[in-house]
Structures are given as structure tokens and as C-alpha cells.
Amino acid sequence: MEYNVNNFPLSPVPAQQPARGGDYPKLWDEEALFKIPTVMPATDISFDFEIPEGIQPVYLEGLPHNGKATRFFAWVGVPSSPDGKAVPGIVLVHGGGGTAFSRWAGEWYNRGYAVIAMDTVCHRPITPFEGTNCRVKLDGAGDVEMNLETDADTPMDNWVAYAVATVIKSHSYLRSLPGVDAEHIGITGISWGGFLTNITSAVDKRFKVAVPVYGCGYLGESPETVKNAPRRWLDLFDPCMFLNSVTCAIMFVNSPKDHAYFWPQWLRSSMLPMHSQRSCRKDLYHSHESGRPKEVEITIDAYCKNTPALPEILSESCANGMLSADYRAFAPVEKATIVWTADDSTVPNTDRKWQEDDAELTETTARATIPAAARAAYLCIHDARGALVSTCGFGWE
């Protein structure tokens, strides 16, 4: 039986064709976004939780929205370097229902990164990390709402356009700060933050590395994420229209049974950028807390601190009942596994049962016999640091 790595089922909606490299929707005045935004002190807020040492609140000027001025909230911090050299940076993008999280910012600050974590919906935090009620509307900030599927005819008043600009402005501010190594700044986002990371890393070529967690494109084929989106909205804002234009290194992280970003669409999204890898964890839960697996920090450290990277998948094949992959290791590897499901494409994404079995591993190759019952499968190479990289594998016939 022969399998095709691109042979994935489509929803009844017409398949969306991704834009070619460089042809993403040119909605933003990129030159203006790359300038240092106006910064205002956030001295009018008191917080009922402890703020990590070195992290400060600020307001930054956002894009006009519906003809009105806006501002947005962010946490920012620049640690000192023991050797006096500039430190690398990280931009943190929250997901739906989230906000700028001080605890998340503090974790990266303590790892030696200059950090900025912004709110993309004109809110401010009232808790240090995720929770049912973690944010409130920021007074006098503007009327931006996370209304995804409307205003396609006035795209710059859509939340996506505003949020992407907010992330880029935050990056421009961070890289302008004294003591920041502007050539070594990464970005990671969780869920809708991963969606924004897909788009932003294409528009803003200054990033060294990007790690979107969960978020992907082809959302017209994943109706659980974007319901009833008109084709014009998809053509303007779906990440598949941007990912061919990403030039930095990018690591996609997800689970094959994620409830919001389905595996086939996620996998096809991860194939679009020039320098991409993927990590597909069988049991990765969808949350801000779970959206920070080891792959995130190891990948960003590799490009921003020149530490050993995760294994690199060089090639893969599916033939004669075997899955195999050639790889290059930069640090010790622990094992290889095959992750597979006997469920076919008619079973809902979240209901599919995935199994994981040991695979053969040499210094340069991983391989496994495909179980007779498998209808979809992929290989994982497990780094000794508790992280993994995945092949594309095969989908359903």
C-alpha cells in the first residue's frame, strides 16, 4: 500500500490555495510598524499580585481602530548580562481569552532574555497567568474586539490586522531598548497567539526564529476554529496566505488531536515555510500552561543563544510498509517512536485514538514498520532533553 504525505481529506468548502512566497496580503504599512512606537508609563494601575523582579508594565501606542486612537498594555524587562554583552530577546503572544502574562514574561527574563508580552485586545491583566477571569478592558484604550469573521471589507478594522500590528510594534520597541541584541530575537505564541505568530513572522522579517504552538492555517477547513468565515476573510487573514513568505527558522508545535487546530491542516501549514520543523506530541493539552513544552525554549535558545538544536529531519519516506527518516542530531537523542491511529478520516479530530510504539533508531536514521491497522502515522525522534521532532508521515486515503 502506498501513502502520500499530502493526501489529507478536505472539508466540503473549496480548498484554499496558499499564496506564493512574497505574495502575502500587503495590509500594513510595514515601514511605520518597524519604527519605535510611542511609549507611555503604566503608573495608573495597581496589581493585586506579585510582579516578577525586572518586569515592568508599559503602554504602547496601537494602530487607529475604527478611526480612533488606541493603546495597548505590555510587560517588558531587560536583564543584565554577566559579561556585559547584549542579551537576546523574546516576544510572547497570548491566545484567546488570555492577556499579557507577567509570570510568562518573568520566566523568560530569568532565562536571560529581554522580553515583551503584550495584550492584543486592548485589555490588561488582573492575574499573573491564565485563568477564567485573567483580564479586564483597559480604560481609554479603544474598542478593539476579537471579532474574527466580520469587517472583511474594512480589513484594517479587523482584530487580526490590529493584533499583528500590535505584535510588530512590540518587537520594534523591544529591539530598541539598551542592552538588547536586536539580531537575536525570537517569537512564540499560543493558540490564537500561534495563529498570529504564523502571520507576523512572515510580515516581520527581523525575527531570528518563530515557534507557533497549536496555531495554523487552512482554517476554512477547520470549522471548529473559525465558523462561517467568508472567503474574503480567509484570503486576507488565513496563515496559509503568509507561511510561504516566512524566511526565519520556524518550529510548529501541536497534538494530532487538538480541538482547535486540526492535525491535517496543521501539518499542511507546517510544510509551507522554507526552514520549518514540527513537533507533534501525542497528548499535548491545549492551554497557555501546556503551550510551553520543551521544544519552545530549546528551539529559541538554539537560534538566539547558539545552543544545541533539536534533531533536524533531513528526509523521510513511506514505502514497502515502512516509515523512515534521515536526521542530523546536534545533541544526544534518546529514542524514536511511531505514532499512529487506526481511525479513518470520518472520525472527528478530537475523538481519534492515537497510539505510540517504539521505532528503530541509529545515529542517522529512524524507521518503523507501519501497523497493519494504521490509517495515519508519523515518526518522532526524542531528544534527551525531553523534547521531540516529528516527520510529516502519511494521512488517509
mmCIF file with all atom_site columns, N, CA and C in Angstrom, residues 51-58 60 72-80 86-94 99-119 129 167 169-181 184-188 207 292 300 304-305:
data_model
loop_
_atom_site.group_PDB
_atom_site.id
_atom_site.type_symbol
_atom_site.label_atom_id
_atom_site.label_alt_id
_atom_site.label_comp_id
_atom_site.label_asym_id
_atom_site.label_entity_id
_atom_site.label_seq_id
_atom_site.pdbx_PDB_ins_code
_atom_site.Cartn_x
_atom_site.Cartn_y
_atom_site.Cartn_z
_atom_site.occupancy
_atom_site.B_iso_or_equiv
_atom_site.pdbx_formal_charge
_atom_site.auth_seq_id
_atom_site.auth_comp_id
_atom_site.auth_asym_id
_atom_site.auth_atom_id
_atom_site.pdbx_PDB_model_num
ATOM 1   N N  . ILE A 1 51  ? 4.562  41.006 40.987 1.00 0.00 ? 51  ILE A N  1
ATOM 2   C CA . ILE A 1 51  ? 5.155  41.123 39.662 1.00 0.00 ? 51  ILE A CA 1
ATOM 3   C C  . ILE A 1 51  ? 6.593  40.612 39.728 1.00 0.00 ? 51  ILE A C  1
ATOM 4   N N  . PRO A 1 52  ? 6.999  39.741 38.805 1.00 0.00 ? 52  PRO A N  1
ATOM 5   C CA . PRO A 1 52  ? 8.366  39.221 38.839 1.00 0.00 ? 52  PRO A CA 1
ATOM 6   C C  . PRO A 1 52  ? 9.407  40.331 38.804 1.00 0.00 ? 52  PRO A C  1
ATOM 7   N N  . GLU A 1 53  ? 10.494 40.111 39.482 1.00 0.00 ? 53  GLU A N  1
ATOM 8   C CA . GLU A 1 53  ? 11.585 41.088 39.508 1.00 0.00 ? 53  GLU A CA 1
ATOM 9   C C  . GLU A 1 53  ? 12.079 41.362 38.096 1.00 0.00 ? 53  GLU A C  1
ATOM 10  N N  . GLY A 1 54  ? 12.264 42.636 37.779 1.00 0.00 ? 54  GLY A N  1
ATOM 11  C CA . GLY A 1 54  ? 12.785 43.039 36.479 1.00 0.00 ? 54  GLY A CA 1
ATOM 12  C C  . GLY A 1 54  ? 11.737 43.300 35.425 1.00 0.00 ? 54  GLY A C  1
ATOM 13  N N  . ILE A 1 55  ? 10.472 42.967 35.708 1.00 0.00 ? 55  ILE A N  1
ATOM 14  C CA . ILE A 1 55  ? 9.395  43.138 34.734 1.00 0.00 ? 55  ILE A CA 1
ATOM 15  C C  . ILE A 1 55  ? 8.596  44.390 35.074 1.00 0.00 ? 55  ILE A C  1
ATOM 16  N N  . GLN A 1 56  ? 8.359  45.227 34.055 1.00 0.00 ? 56  GLN A N  1
ATOM 17  C CA . GLN A 1 56  ? 7.651  46.490 34.260 1.00 0.00 ? 56  GLN A CA 1
ATOM 18  C C  . GLN A 1 56  ? 6.463  46.599 33.313 1.00 0.00 ? 56  GLN A C  1
ATOM 19  N N  . PRO A 1 57  ? 5.371  47.261 33.748 1.00 0.00 ? 57  PRO A N  1
ATOM 20  C CA . PRO A 1 57  ? 4.242  47.496 32.844 1.00 0.00 ? 57  PRO A CA 1
ATOM 21  C C  . PRO A 1 57  ? 4.437  48.773 32.036 1.00 0.00 ? 57  PRO A C  1
ATOM 22  N N  . VAL A 1 58  ? 3.999  48.739 30.774 1.00 0.00 ? 58  VAL A N  1
ATOM 23  C CA . VAL A 1 58  ? 4.038  49.936 29.920 1.00 0.00 ? 58  VAL A CA 1
ATOM 24  C C  . VAL A 1 58  ? 2.791  49.954 29.038 1.00 0.00 ? 58  VAL A C  1
ATOM 25  N N  . LEU A 1 60  ? 1.830  51.046 25.041 1.00 0.00 ? 60  LEU A N  1
ATOM 26  C CA . LEU A 1 60  ? 2.375  51.392 23.737 1.00 0.00 ? 60  LEU A CA 1
ATOM 27  C C  . LEU A 1 60  ? 1.229  51.856 22.835 1.00 0.00 ? 60  LEU A C  1
ATOM 28  N N  . PHE A 1 72  ? -2.100 49.902 23.896 1.00 0.00 ? 72  PHE A N  1
ATOM 29  C CA . PHE A 1 72  ? -2.167 48.548 24.417 1.00 0.00 ? 72  PHE A CA 1
ATOM 30  C C  . PHE A 1 72  ? -1.168 48.362 25.553 1.00 0.00 ? 72  PHE A C  1
ATOM 31  N N  . PHE A 1 73  ? -1.437 47.367 26.377 1.00 0.00 ? 73  PHE A N  1
ATOM 32  C CA . PHE A 1 73  ? -0.653 47.091 27.576 1.00 0.00 ? 73  PHE A CA 1
ATOM 33  C C  . PHE A 1 73  ? 0.403  46.034 27.260 1.00 0.00 ? 73  PHE A C  1
ATOM 34  N N  . ALA A 1 74  ? 1.566  46.149 27.920 1.00 0.00 ? 74  ALA A N  1
ATOM 35  C CA . ALA A 1 74  ? 2.610  45.132 27.775 1.00 0.00 ? 74  ALA A CA 1
ATOM 36  C C  . ALA A 1 74  ? 3.472  45.076 29.035 1.00 0.00 ? 74  ALA A C  1
ATOM 37  N N  . TRP A 1 75  ? 4.007  43.883 29.289 1.00 0.00 ? 75  TRP A N  1
ATOM 38  C CA . TRP A 1 75  ? 5.075  43.700 30.277 1.00 0.00 ? 75  TRP A CA 1
ATOM 39  C C  . TRP A 1 75  ? 6.407  43.676 29.539 1.00 0.00 ? 75  TRP A C  1
ATOM 40  N N  . VAL A 1 76  ? 7.406  44.327 30.081 1.00 0.00 ? 76  VAL A N  1
ATOM 41  C CA . VAL A 1 76  ? 8.703  44.369 29.427 1.00 0.00 ? 76  VAL A CA 1
ATOM 42  C C  . VAL A 1 76  ? 9.804  44.290 30.479 1.00 0.00 ? 76  VAL A C  1
ATOM 43  N N  . GLY A 1 77  ? 10.906 43.674 30.104 1.00 0.00 ? 77  GLY A N  1
ATOM 44  C CA . GLY A 1 77  ? 12.055 43.593 31.005 1.00 0.00 ? 77  GLY A CA 1
ATOM 45  C C  . GLY A 1 77  ? 13.318 43.253 30.243 1.00 0.00 ? 77  GLY A C  1
ATOM 46  N N  . VAL A 1 78  ? 14.444 43.812 30.665 1.00 0.00 ? 78  VAL A N  1
ATOM 47  C CA . VAL A 1 78  ? 15.742 43.538 30.045 1.00 0.00 ? 78  VAL A CA 1
ATOM 48  C C  . VAL A 1 78  ? 16.718 43.157 31.154 1.00 0.00 ? 78  VAL A C  1
ATOM 49  N N  . PRO A 1 79  ? 17.110 41.894 31.255 1.00 0.00 ? 79  PRO A N  1
ATOM 50  C CA . PRO A 1 79  ? 18.051 41.504 32.308 1.00 0.00 ? 79  PRO A CA 1
ATOM 51  C C  . PRO A 1 79  ? 19.460 41.982 31.979 1.00 0.00 ? 79  PRO A C  1
ATOM 52  N N  . SER A 1 80  ? 20.247 42.131 32.994 1.00 0.00 ? 80  SER A N  1
ATOM 53  C CA . SER A 1 80  ? 21.655 42.469 32.770 1.00 0.00 ? 80  SER A CA 1
ATOM 54  C C  . SER A 1 80  ? 22.414 41.200 32.422 1.00 0.00 ? 80  SER A C  1
ATOM 55  N N  . ALA A 1 86  ? 25.079 42.352 25.028 1.00 0.00 ? 86  ALA A N  1
ATOM 56  C CA . ALA A 1 86  ? 23.644 42.470 24.820 1.00 0.00 ? 86  ALA A CA 1
ATOM 57  C C  . ALA A 1 86  ? 23.000 41.094 24.936 1.00 0.00 ? 86  ALA A C  1
ATOM 58  N N  . VAL A 1 87  ? 21.764 41.061 25.409 1.00 0.00 ? 87  VAL A N  1
ATOM 59  C CA . VAL A 1 87  ? 21.059 39.793 25.616 1.00 0.00 ? 87  VAL A CA 1
ATOM 60  C C  . VAL A 1 87  ? 20.069 39.557 24.483 1.00 0.00 ? 87  VAL A C  1
ATOM 61  N N  . PRO A 1 88  ? 19.769 38.295 24.181 1.00 0.00 ? 88  PRO A N  1
ATOM 62  C CA . PRO A 1 88  ? 18.751 38.009 23.164 1.00 0.00 ? 88  PRO A CA 1
ATOM 63  C C  . PRO A 1 88  ? 17.363 38.391 23.660 1.00 0.00 ? 88  PRO A C  1
ATOM 64  N N  . GLY A 1 89  ? 16.387 38.381 22.758 1.00 0.00 ? 89  GLY A N  1
ATOM 65  C CA . GLY A 1 89  ? 15.043 38.806 23.123 1.00 0.00 ? 89  GLY A CA 1
ATOM 66  C C  . GLY A 1 89  ? 13.990 37.801 22.726 1.00 0.00 ? 89  GLY A C  1
ATOM 67  N N  . ILE A 1 90  ? 12.811 37.934 23.329 1.00 0.00 ? 90  ILE A N  1
ATOM 68  C CA . ILE A 1 90  ? 11.680 37.077 23.027 1.00 0.00 ? 90  ILE A CA 1
ATOM 69  C C  . ILE A 1 90  ? 10.387 37.888 23.072 1.00 0.00 ? 90  ILE A C  1
ATOM 70  N N  . VAL A 1 91  ? 9.528  37.659 22.097 1.00 0.00 ? 91  VAL A N  1
ATOM 71  C CA . VAL A 1 91  ? 8.209  38.281 22.018 1.00 0.00 ? 91  VAL A CA 1
ATOM 72  C C  . VAL A 1 91  ? 7.178  37.193 22.310 1.00 0.00 ? 91  VAL A C  1
ATOM 73  N N  . LEU A 1 92  ? 6.293  37.429 23.292 1.00 0.00 ? 92  LEU A N  1
ATOM 74  C CA . LEU A 1 92  ? 5.340  36.435 23.765 1.00 0.00 ? 92  LEU A CA 1
ATOM 75  C C  . LEU A 1 92  ? 3.915  36.859 23.409 1.00 0.00 ? 92  LEU A C  1
ATOM 76  N N  . VAL A 1 93  ? 3.190  35.990 22.692 1.00 0.00 ? 93  VAL A N  1
ATOM 77  C CA . VAL A 1 93  ? 1.867  36.333 22.174 1.00 0.00 ? 93  VAL A CA 1
ATOM 78  C C  . VAL A 1 93  ? 0.833  35.380 22.771 1.00 0.00 ? 93  VAL A C  1
ATOM 79  N N  . HIS A 1 94  ? -0.069 35.923 23.579 1.00 0.00 ? 94  HIS A N  1
ATOM 80  C CA . HIS A 1 94  ? -1.064 35.104 24.267 1.00 0.00 ? 94  HIS A CA 1
ATOM 81  C C  . HIS A 1 94  ? -2.139 34.602 23.308 1.00 0.00 ? 94  HIS A C  1
ATOM 82  N N  . THR A 1 99  ? -4.111 37.295 27.968 1.00 0.00 ? 99  THR A N  1
ATOM 83  C CA . THR A 1 99  ? -3.667 38.677 28.004 1.00 0.00 ? 99  THR A CA 1
ATOM 84  C C  . THR A 1 99  ? -2.145 38.671 28.146 1.00 0.00 ? 99  THR A C  1
ATOM 85  N N  . ALA A 1 100 ? -1.561 39.790 28.450 1.00 0.00 ? 100 ALA A N  1
ATOM 86  C CA . ALA A 1 100 ? -0.130 39.848 28.751 1.00 0.00 ? 100 ALA A CA 1
ATOM 87  C C  . ALA A 1 100 ? 0.088  39.226 30.125 1.00 0.00 ? 100 ALA A C  1
ATOM 88  N N  . PHE A 1 101 ? 0.858  38.145 30.184 1.00 0.00 ? 101 PHE A N  1
ATOM 89  C CA . PHE A 1 101 ? 1.036  37.408 31.427 1.00 0.00 ? 101 PHE A CA 1
ATOM 90  C C  . PHE A 1 101 ? 2.407  37.718 32.041 1.00 0.00 ? 101 PHE A C  1
ATOM 91  N N  . SER A 1 102 ? 2.395  38.252 33.267 1.00 0.00 ? 102 SER A N  1
ATOM 92  C CA . SER A 1 102 ? 3.658  38.619 33.915 1.00 0.00 ? 102 SER A CA 1
ATOM 93  C C  . SER A 1 102 ? 4.479  37.387 34.272 1.00 0.00 ? 102 SER A C  1
ATOM 94  N N  . ARG A 1 103 ? 3.825  36.312 34.639 1.00 0.00 ? 103 ARG A N  1
ATOM 95  C CA . ARG A 1 103 ? 4.581  35.112 35.007 1.00 0.00 ? 103 ARG A CA 1
ATOM 96  C C  . ARG A 1 103 ? 5.338  34.546 33.821 1.00 0.00 ? 103 ARG A C  1
ATOM 97  N N  . TRP A 1 104 ? 4.685  34.534 32.679 1.00 0.00 ? 104 TRP A N  1
ATOM 98  C CA . TRP A 1 104 ? 5.318  34.070 31.442 1.00 0.00 ? 104 TRP A CA 1
ATOM 99  C C  . TRP A 1 104 ? 6.516  34.949 31.092 1.00 0.00 ? 104 TRP A C  1
ATOM 100 N N  . ALA A 1 105 ? 6.328  36.259 31.202 1.00 0.00 ? 105 ALA A N  1
ATOM 101 C CA . ALA A 1 105 ? 7.430  37.187 30.931 1.00 0.00 ? 105 ALA A CA 1
ATOM 102 C C  . ALA A 1 105 ? 8.576  36.970 31.914 1.00 0.00 ? 105 ALA A C  1
ATOM 103 N N  . GLY A 1 106 ? 8.231  36.766 33.194 1.00 0.00 ? 106 GLY A N  1
ATOM 104 C CA . GLY A 1 106 ? 9.261  36.569 34.201 1.00 0.00 ? 106 GLY A CA 1
ATOM 105 C C  . GLY A 1 106 ? 10.073 35.312 33.987 1.00 0.00 ? 106 GLY A C  1
ATOM 106 N N  . GLU A 1 107 ? 9.434  34.273 33.480 1.00 0.00 ? 107 GLU A N  1
ATOM 107 C CA . GLU A 1 107 ? 10.156 33.019 33.219 1.00 0.00 ? 107 GLU A CA 1
ATOM 108 C C  . GLU A 1 107 ? 11.244 33.232 32.170 1.00 0.00 ? 107 GLU A C  1
ATOM 109 N N  . TRP A 1 108 ? 10.921 33.955 31.104 1.00 0.00 ? 108 TRP A N  1
ATOM 110 C CA . TRP A 1 108 ? 11.930 34.196 30.067 1.00 0.00 ? 108 TRP A CA 1
ATOM 111 C C  . TRP A 1 108 ? 12.980 35.206 30.532 1.00 0.00 ? 108 TRP A C  1
ATOM 112 N N  . TYR A 1 109 ? 12.574 36.184 31.307 1.00 0.00 ? 109 TYR A N  1
ATOM 113 C CA . TYR A 1 109 ? 13.536 37.125 31.882 1.00 0.00 ? 109 TYR A CA 1
ATOM 114 C C  . TYR A 1 109 ? 14.572 36.374 32.704 1.00 0.00 ? 109 TYR A C  1
ATOM 115 N N  . ASN A 1 110 ? 14.106 35.428 33.515 1.00 0.00 ? 110 ASN A N  1
ATOM 116 C CA . ASN A 1 110 ? 15.017 34.657 34.364 1.00 0.00 ? 110 ASN A CA 1
ATOM 117 C C  . ASN A 1 110 ? 15.899 33.704 33.564 1.00 0.00 ? 110 ASN A C  1
ATOM 118 N N  . ARG A 1 111 ? 15.536 33.450 32.325 1.00 0.00 ? 111 ARG A N  1
ATOM 119 C CA . ARG A 1 111 ? 16.371 32.635 31.443 1.00 0.00 ? 111 ARG A CA 1
ATOM 120 C C  . ARG A 1 111 ? 17.366 33.492 30.663 1.00 0.00 ? 111 ARG A C  1
ATOM 121 N N  . GLY A 1 112 ? 17.417 34.792 30.968 1.00 0.00 ? 112 GLY A N  1
ATOM 122 C CA . GLY A 1 112 ? 18.394 35.674 30.352 1.00 0.00 ? 112 GLY A CA 1
ATOM 123 C C  . GLY A 1 112 ? 17.927 36.362 29.088 1.00 0.00 ? 112 GLY A C  1
ATOM 124 N N  . TYR A 1 113 ? 16.618 36.433 28.886 1.00 0.00 ? 113 TYR A N  1
ATOM 125 C CA . TYR A 1 113 ? 16.079 37.074 27.692 1.00 0.00 ? 113 TYR A CA 1
ATOM 126 C C  . TYR A 1 113 ? 15.458 38.430 28.012 1.00 0.00 ? 113 TYR A C  1
ATOM 127 N N  . ALA A 1 114 ? 15.710 39.403 27.137 1.00 0.00 ? 114 ALA A N  1
ATOM 128 C CA . ALA A 1 114 ? 14.874 40.597 27.133 1.00 0.00 ? 114 ALA A CA 1
ATOM 129 C C  . ALA A 1 114 ? 13.510 40.162 26.634 1.00 0.00 ? 114 ALA A C  1
ATOM 130 N N  . VAL A 1 115 ? 12.455 40.637 27.268 1.00 0.00 ? 115 VAL A N  1
ATOM 131 C CA . VAL A 1 115 ? 11.144 40.070 26.995 1.00 0.00 ? 115 VAL A CA 1
ATOM 132 C C  . VAL A 1 115 ? 10.086 41.150 26.870 1.00 0.00 ? 115 VAL A C  1
ATOM 133 N N  . ILE A 1 116 ? 9.118  40.903 25.982 1.00 0.00 ? 116 ILE A N  1
ATOM 134 C CA . ILE A 1 116 ? 7.915  41.715 25.954 1.00 0.00 ? 116 ILE A CA 1
ATOM 135 C C  . ILE A 1 116 ? 6.731  40.781 25.737 1.00 0.00 ? 116 ILE A C  1
ATOM 136 N N  . ALA A 1 117 ? 5.706  40.973 26.566 1.00 0.00 ? 117 ALA A N  1
ATOM 137 C CA . ALA A 1 117 ? 4.455  40.222 26.455 1.00 0.00 ? 117 ALA A CA 1
ATOM 138 C C  . ALA A 1 117 ? 3.327  41.233 26.410 1.00 0.00 ? 117 ALA A C  1
ATOM 139 N N  . MET A 1 118 ? 2.641  41.295 25.286 1.00 0.00 ? 118 MET A N  1
ATOM 140 C CA . MET A 1 118 ? 1.634  42.330 25.068 1.00 0.00 ? 118 MET A CA 1
ATOM 141 C C  . MET A 1 118 ? 0.225  41.754 25.087 1.00 0.00 ? 118 MET A C  1
ATOM 142 N N  . ASP A 1 119 ? -0.756 42.612 25.326 1.00 0.00 ? 119 ASP A N  1
ATOM 143 C CA . ASP A 1 119 ? -2.153 42.245 25.161 1.00 0.00 ? 119 ASP A CA 1
ATOM 144 C C  . ASP A 1 119 ? -2.591 42.689 23.768 1.00 0.00 ? 119 ASP A C  1
ATOM 145 N N  . PHE A 1 129 ? -1.195 34.804 35.458 1.00 0.00 ? 129 PHE A N  1
ATOM 146 C CA . PHE A 1 129 ? -1.181 33.830 34.365 1.00 0.00 ? 129 PHE A CA 1
ATOM 147 C C  . PHE A 1 129 ? -2.605 33.442 34.053 1.00 0.00 ? 129 PHE A C  1
ATOM 148 N N  . VAL A 1 167 ? 1.774  43.144 17.732 1.00 0.00 ? 167 VAL A N  1
ATOM 149 C CA . VAL A 1 167 ? 2.942  42.283 17.950 1.00 0.00 ? 167 VAL A CA 1
ATOM 150 C C  . VAL A 1 167 ? 4.181  42.900 17.308 1.00 0.00 ? 167 VAL A C  1
ATOM 151 N N  . LYS A 1 169 ? 4.749  46.110 16.579 1.00 0.00 ? 169 LYS A N  1
ATOM 152 C CA . LYS A 1 169 ? 5.138  47.294 17.341 1.00 0.00 ? 169 LYS A CA 1
ATOM 153 C C  . LYS A 1 169 ? 5.864  46.896 18.625 1.00 0.00 ? 169 LYS A C  1
ATOM 154 N N  . SER A 1 170 ? 5.402  45.848 19.278 1.00 0.00 ? 170 SER A N  1
ATOM 155 C CA . SER A 1 170 ? 6.068  45.371 20.491 1.00 0.00 ? 170 SER A CA 1
ATOM 156 C C  . SER A 1 170 ? 7.491  44.929 20.189 1.00 0.00 ? 170 SER A C  1
ATOM 157 N N  . HIS A 1 171 ? 7.664  44.234 19.071 1.00 0.00 ? 171 HIS A N  1
ATOM 158 C CA . HIS A 1 171 ? 9.002  43.817 18.650 1.00 0.00 ? 171 HIS A CA 1
ATOM 159 C C  . HIS A 1 171 ? 9.883  45.039 18.373 1.00 0.00 ? 171 HIS A C  1
ATOM 160 N N  . SER A 1 172 ? 9.338  46.031 17.701 1.00 0.00 ? 172 SER A N  1
ATOM 161 C CA . SER A 1 172 ? 10.114 47.241 17.391 1.00 0.00 ? 172 SER A CA 1
ATOM 162 C C  . SER A 1 172 ? 10.570 47.933 18.670 1.00 0.00 ? 172 SER A C  1
ATOM 163 N N  . TYR A 1 173 ? 9.694  47.981 19.652 1.00 0.00 ? 173 TYR A N  1
ATOM 164 C CA . TYR A 1 173 ? 10.062 48.596 20.929 1.00 0.00 ? 173 TYR A CA 1
ATOM 165 C C  . TYR A 1 173 ? 11.128 47.784 21.642 1.00 0.00 ? 173 TYR A C  1
ATOM 166 N N  . LEU A 1 174 ? 10.958 46.465 21.715 1.00 0.00 ? 174 LEU A N  1
ATOM 167 C CA . LEU A 1 174 ? 11.921 45.626 22.431 1.00 0.00 ? 174 LEU A CA 1
ATOM 168 C C  . LEU A 1 174 ? 13.315 45.743 21.841 1.00 0.00 ? 174 LEU A C  1
ATOM 169 N N  . ARG A 1 175 ? 13.420 45.695 20.524 1.00 0.00 ? 175 ARG A N  1
ATOM 170 C CA . ARG A 1 175 ? 14.742 45.699 19.894 1.00 0.00 ? 175 ARG A CA 1
ATOM 171 C C  . ARG A 1 175 ? 15.421 47.070 20.004 1.00 0.00 ? 175 ARG A C  1
ATOM 172 N N  . SER A 1 176 ? 14.666 48.117 20.368 1.00 0.00 ? 176 SER A N  1
ATOM 173 C CA . SER A 1 176 ? 15.242 49.454 20.517 1.00 0.00 ? 176 SER A CA 1
ATOM 174 C C  . SER A 1 176 ? 15.849 49.678 21.901 1.00 0.00 ? 176 SER A C  1
ATOM 175 N N  . LEU A 1 177 ? 15.567 48.798 22.856 1.00 0.00 ? 177 LEU A N  1
ATOM 176 C CA . LEU A 1 177 ? 15.991 49.024 24.229 1.00 0.00 ? 177 LEU A CA 1
ATOM 177 C C  . LEU A 1 177 ? 17.484 48.773 24.414 1.00 0.00 ? 177 LEU A C  1
ATOM 178 N N  . PRO A 1 178 ? 18.152 49.570 25.233 1.00 0.00 ? 178 PRO A N  1
ATOM 179 C CA . PRO A 1 178 ? 19.575 49.349 25.501 1.00 0.00 ? 178 PRO A CA 1
ATOM 180 C C  . PRO A 1 178 ? 19.812 47.958 26.091 1.00 0.00 ? 178 PRO A C  1
ATOM 181 N N  . GLY A 1 179 ? 20.871 47.334 25.634 1.00 0.00 ? 179 GLY A N  1
ATOM 182 C CA . GLY A 1 179 ? 21.235 46.020 26.169 1.00 0.00 ? 179 GLY A CA 1
ATOM 183 C C  . GLY A 1 179 ? 20.577 44.849 25.476 1.00 0.00 ? 179 GLY A C  1
ATOM 184 N N  . VAL A 1 180 ? 19.788 45.111 24.410 1.00 0.00 ? 180 VAL A N  1
ATOM 185 C CA . VAL A 1 180 ? 19.103 44.038 23.686 1.00 0.00 ? 180 VAL A CA 1
ATOM 186 C C  . VAL A 1 180 ? 19.833 43.744 22.378 1.00 0.00 ? 180 VAL A C  1
ATOM 187 N N  . ASP A 1 181 ? 20.104 42.482 22.133 1.00 0.00 ? 181 ASP A N  1
ATOM 188 C CA . ASP A 1 181 ? 20.710 42.042 20.879 1.00 0.00 ? 181 ASP A CA 1
ATOM 189 C C  . ASP A 1 181 ? 19.610 41.939 19.831 1.00 0.00 ? 181 ASP A C  1
ATOM 190 N N  . HIS A 1 184 ? 19.026 38.861 17.491 1.00 0.00 ? 184 HIS A N  1
ATOM 191 C CA . HIS A 1 184 ? 18.704 37.540 18.032 1.00 0.00 ? 184 HIS A CA 1
ATOM 192 C C  . HIS A 1 184 ? 17.442 37.632 18.895 1.00 0.00 ? 184 HIS A C  1
ATOM 193 N N  . ILE A 1 185 ? 16.313 37.846 18.214 1.00 0.00 ? 185 ILE A N  1
ATOM 194 C CA . ILE A 1 185 ? 15.024 37.925 18.886 1.00 0.00 ? 185 ILE A CA 1
ATOM 195 C C  . ILE A 1 185 ? 14.092 36.886 18.275 1.00 0.00 ? 185 ILE A C  1
ATOM 196 N N  . GLY A 1 186 ? 13.466 36.112 19.138 1.00 0.00 ? 186 GLY A N  1
ATOM 197 C CA . GLY A 1 186 ? 12.514 35.104 18.701 1.00 0.00 ? 186 GLY A CA 1
ATOM 198 C C  . GLY A 1 186 ? 11.102 35.483 19.082 1.00 0.00 ? 186 GLY A C  1
ATOM 199 N N  . ILE A 1 187 ? 10.150 34.710 18.579 1.00 0.00 ? 187 ILE A N  1
ATOM 200 C CA . ILE A 1 187 ? 8.743  34.923 18.895 1.00 0.00 ? 187 ILE A CA 1
ATOM 201 C C  . ILE A 1 187 ? 8.084  33.577 19.115 1.00 0.00 ? 187 ILE A C  1
ATOM 202 N N  . THR A 1 188 ? 7.218  33.498 20.111 1.00 0.00 ? 188 THR A N  1
ATOM 203 C CA . THR A 1 188 ? 6.375  32.326 20.287 1.00 0.00 ? 188 THR A CA 1
ATOM 204 C C  . THR A 1 188 ? 4.988  32.778 20.702 1.00 0.00 ? 188 THR A C  1
ATOM 205 N N  . PHE A 1 207 ? 12.697 38.786 12.795 1.00 0.00 ? 207 PHE A N  1
ATOM 206 C CA . PHE A 1 207 ? 12.794 37.707 13.774 1.00 0.00 ? 207 PHE A CA 1
ATOM 207 C C  . PHE A 1 207 ? 13.833 36.677 13.354 1.00 0.00 ? 207 PHE A C  1
ATOM 208 N N  . ARG A 1 292 ? 3.732  25.510 26.498 1.00 0.00 ? 292 ARG A N  1
ATOM 209 C CA . ARG A 1 292 ? 5.133  25.909 26.667 1.00 0.00 ? 292 ARG A CA 1
ATOM 210 C C  . ARG A 1 292 ? 6.016  24.675 26.853 1.00 0.00 ? 292 ARG A C  1
ATOM 211 N N  . ILE A 1 300 ? 14.262 28.132 20.507 1.00 0.00 ? 300 ILE A N  1
ATOM 212 C CA . ILE A 1 300 ? 14.615 29.552 20.563 1.00 0.00 ? 300 ILE A CA 1
ATOM 213 C C  . ILE A 1 300 ? 16.041 29.729 21.076 1.00 0.00 ? 300 ILE A C  1
ATOM 214 N N  . CYS A 1 304 ? 18.942 31.830 19.197 1.00 0.00 ? 304 CYS A N  1
ATOM 215 C CA . CYS A 1 304 ? 19.229 33.108 19.858 1.00 0.00 ? 304 CYS A CA 1
ATOM 216 C C  . CYS A 1 304 ? 20.415 33.040 20.814 1.00 0.00 ? 304 CYS A C  1
ATOM 217 N N  . LYS A 1 305 ? 20.778 31.833 21.261 1.00 0.00 ? 305 LYS A N  1
ATOM 218 C CA . LYS A 1 305 ? 21.906 31.671 22.174 1.00 0.00 ? 305 LYS A CA 1
ATOM 219 C C  . LYS A 1 305 ? 22.970 30.713 21.637 1.00 0.00 ? 305 LYS A C  1
#
